[in-house]
mmCIF file of C-alpha atoms in Angstrom:
data_model
loop_
_atom_site.group_PDB
_atom_site.id
_atom_site.type_symbol
_atom_site.label_atom_id
_atom_site.label_comp_id
_atom_site.label_asym_id
_atom_site.label_seq_id
_atom_site.Cartn_x
_atom_site.Cartn_y
_atom_site.Cartn_z
ATOM 1 C CA LEU A 1304 38.606 -97.864 88.656
ATOM 2 C CA ILE A 1305 37.053 -96.397 91.779
ATOM 3 C CA PRO A 1306 33.280 -96.907 92.095
ATOM 4 C CA SER A 1307 31.103 -93.828 92.494
ATOM 5 C CA ASN A 1308 29.700 -92.910 95.907
ATOM 6 C CA ALA A 1309 26.255 -94.035 94.710
ATOM 7 C CA THR A 1310 27.639 -97.448 93.717
ATOM 8 C CA LEU A 1311 29.445 -97.815 97.032
ATOM 9 C CA ASP A 1312 26.209 -96.926 98.834
ATOM 10 C CA GLN A 1313 24.286 -99.515 96.804
ATOM 11 C CA MET A 1314 26.896 -102.079 97.809
ATOM 12 C CA GLY A 1315 26.229 -101.230 101.466
ATOM 13 C CA ILE A 1316 29.605 -99.570 101.987
ATOM 14 C CA LYS A 1317 29.270 -96.651 104.396
ATOM 15 C CA PHE A 1318 32.915 -95.776 105.013
ATOM 16 C CA VAL A 1319 35.899 -95.601 102.683
ATOM 17 C CA CYS A 1320 39.453 -94.740 103.713
ATOM 18 C CA TRP A 1321 40.902 -92.728 100.845
ATOM 19 C CA ALA A 1322 44.479 -92.532 102.191
ATOM 20 C CA VAL A 1323 46.191 -94.313 99.276
ATOM 21 C CA THR A 1324 44.018 -92.479 96.743
ATOM 22 C CA LEU A 1325 45.010 -89.132 98.267
ATOM 23 C CA LEU A 1326 48.670 -90.167 98.371
ATOM 24 C CA SER A 1327 48.496 -91.135 94.701
ATOM 25 C CA LEU A 1328 46.812 -87.827 93.871
ATOM 26 C CA SER A 1329 49.488 -85.827 95.681
ATOM 27 C CA ILE A 1330 52.298 -87.774 93.999
ATOM 28 C CA ARG A 1331 50.785 -87.075 90.577
ATOM 29 C CA ALA A 1332 50.346 -83.365 91.380
ATOM 30 C CA MET A 1333 53.934 -83.037 92.615
ATOM 31 C CA SER A 1334 55.299 -84.922 89.610
ATOM 32 C CA ASP A 1335 53.320 -82.716 87.225
ATOM 33 C CA GLY A 1336 54.577 -79.578 88.984
ATOM 34 C CA LEU A 1337 58.178 -80.763 88.914
ATOM 35 C CA ARG A 1338 57.839 -81.581 85.213
ATOM 36 C CA GLN A 1339 56.563 -78.068 84.517
ATOM 37 C CA LEU A 1340 59.456 -76.529 86.439
ATOM 38 C CA LYS A 1341 61.936 -78.727 84.562
ATOM 39 C CA ASP A 1342 60.363 -77.612 81.259
ATOM 40 C CA GLY A 1343 60.863 -73.993 82.294
ATOM 41 C CA THR A 1344 57.202 -73.188 82.846
ATOM 42 C CA HIS A 1345 55.429 -72.101 85.993
ATOM 43 C CA PRO A 1346 53.166 -74.697 87.625
ATOM 44 C CA ASP A 1347 49.562 -73.808 86.875
ATOM 45 C CA ARG A 1348 47.671 -75.459 89.732
ATOM 46 C CA LEU A 1349 49.009 -73.680 92.794
ATOM 47 C CA ALA A 1350 47.060 -73.149 95.997
ATOM 48 C CA THR A 1351 46.579 -69.527 96.983
ATOM 49 C CA TRP A 1352 48.464 -68.120 99.967
ATOM 50 C CA GLY A 1353 45.150 -67.999 101.838
ATOM 51 C CA GLU A 1354 44.480 -71.681 101.113
ATOM 52 C CA ILE A 1355 47.940 -72.620 102.372
ATOM 53 C CA ASN A 1356 47.404 -70.620 105.562
ATOM 54 C CA ASP A 1357 44.028 -72.310 106.116
ATOM 55 C CA VAL A 1358 45.424 -75.817 105.603
ATOM 56 C CA VAL A 1359 48.359 -75.354 107.975
ATOM 57 C CA GLY A 1360 46.165 -73.653 110.593
ATOM 58 C CA MET A 1361 47.705 -70.180 110.348
ATOM 59 C CA THR A 1362 44.374 -68.426 109.746
ATOM 60 C CA ALA A 1363 42.894 -69.909 112.930
ATOM 61 C CA TYR A 1364 46.129 -69.232 114.835
ATOM 62 C CA LEU A 1365 46.135 -65.550 113.858
ATOM 63 C CA ALA A 1366 42.454 -65.195 114.786
ATOM 64 C CA GLU A 1367 43.169 -66.724 118.199
ATOM 65 C CA GLU A 1368 46.231 -64.497 118.640
ATOM 66 C CA LYS A 1369 44.063 -61.386 118.256
ATOM 67 C CA ARG A 1370 42.204 -62.355 121.438
ATOM 68 C CA TYR A 1371 45.379 -61.772 123.468
ATOM 69 C CA ARG A 1372 46.469 -58.416 122.081
#
């Protein structure tokens, strides 16, 4: 069980590296999505196209590109 931010703060912990937690979260999300596809249903927790573009930097890239047109 992961302590809450308030509990961590009370313990004097000011920095937490969540790398393994995020890896575990992504594995669970991918497994759930693959299970839905295998069952013949469409995954229900998809990022929007805009969110994908933001995460991979495309939105910022396109904004910068406009400066040079």
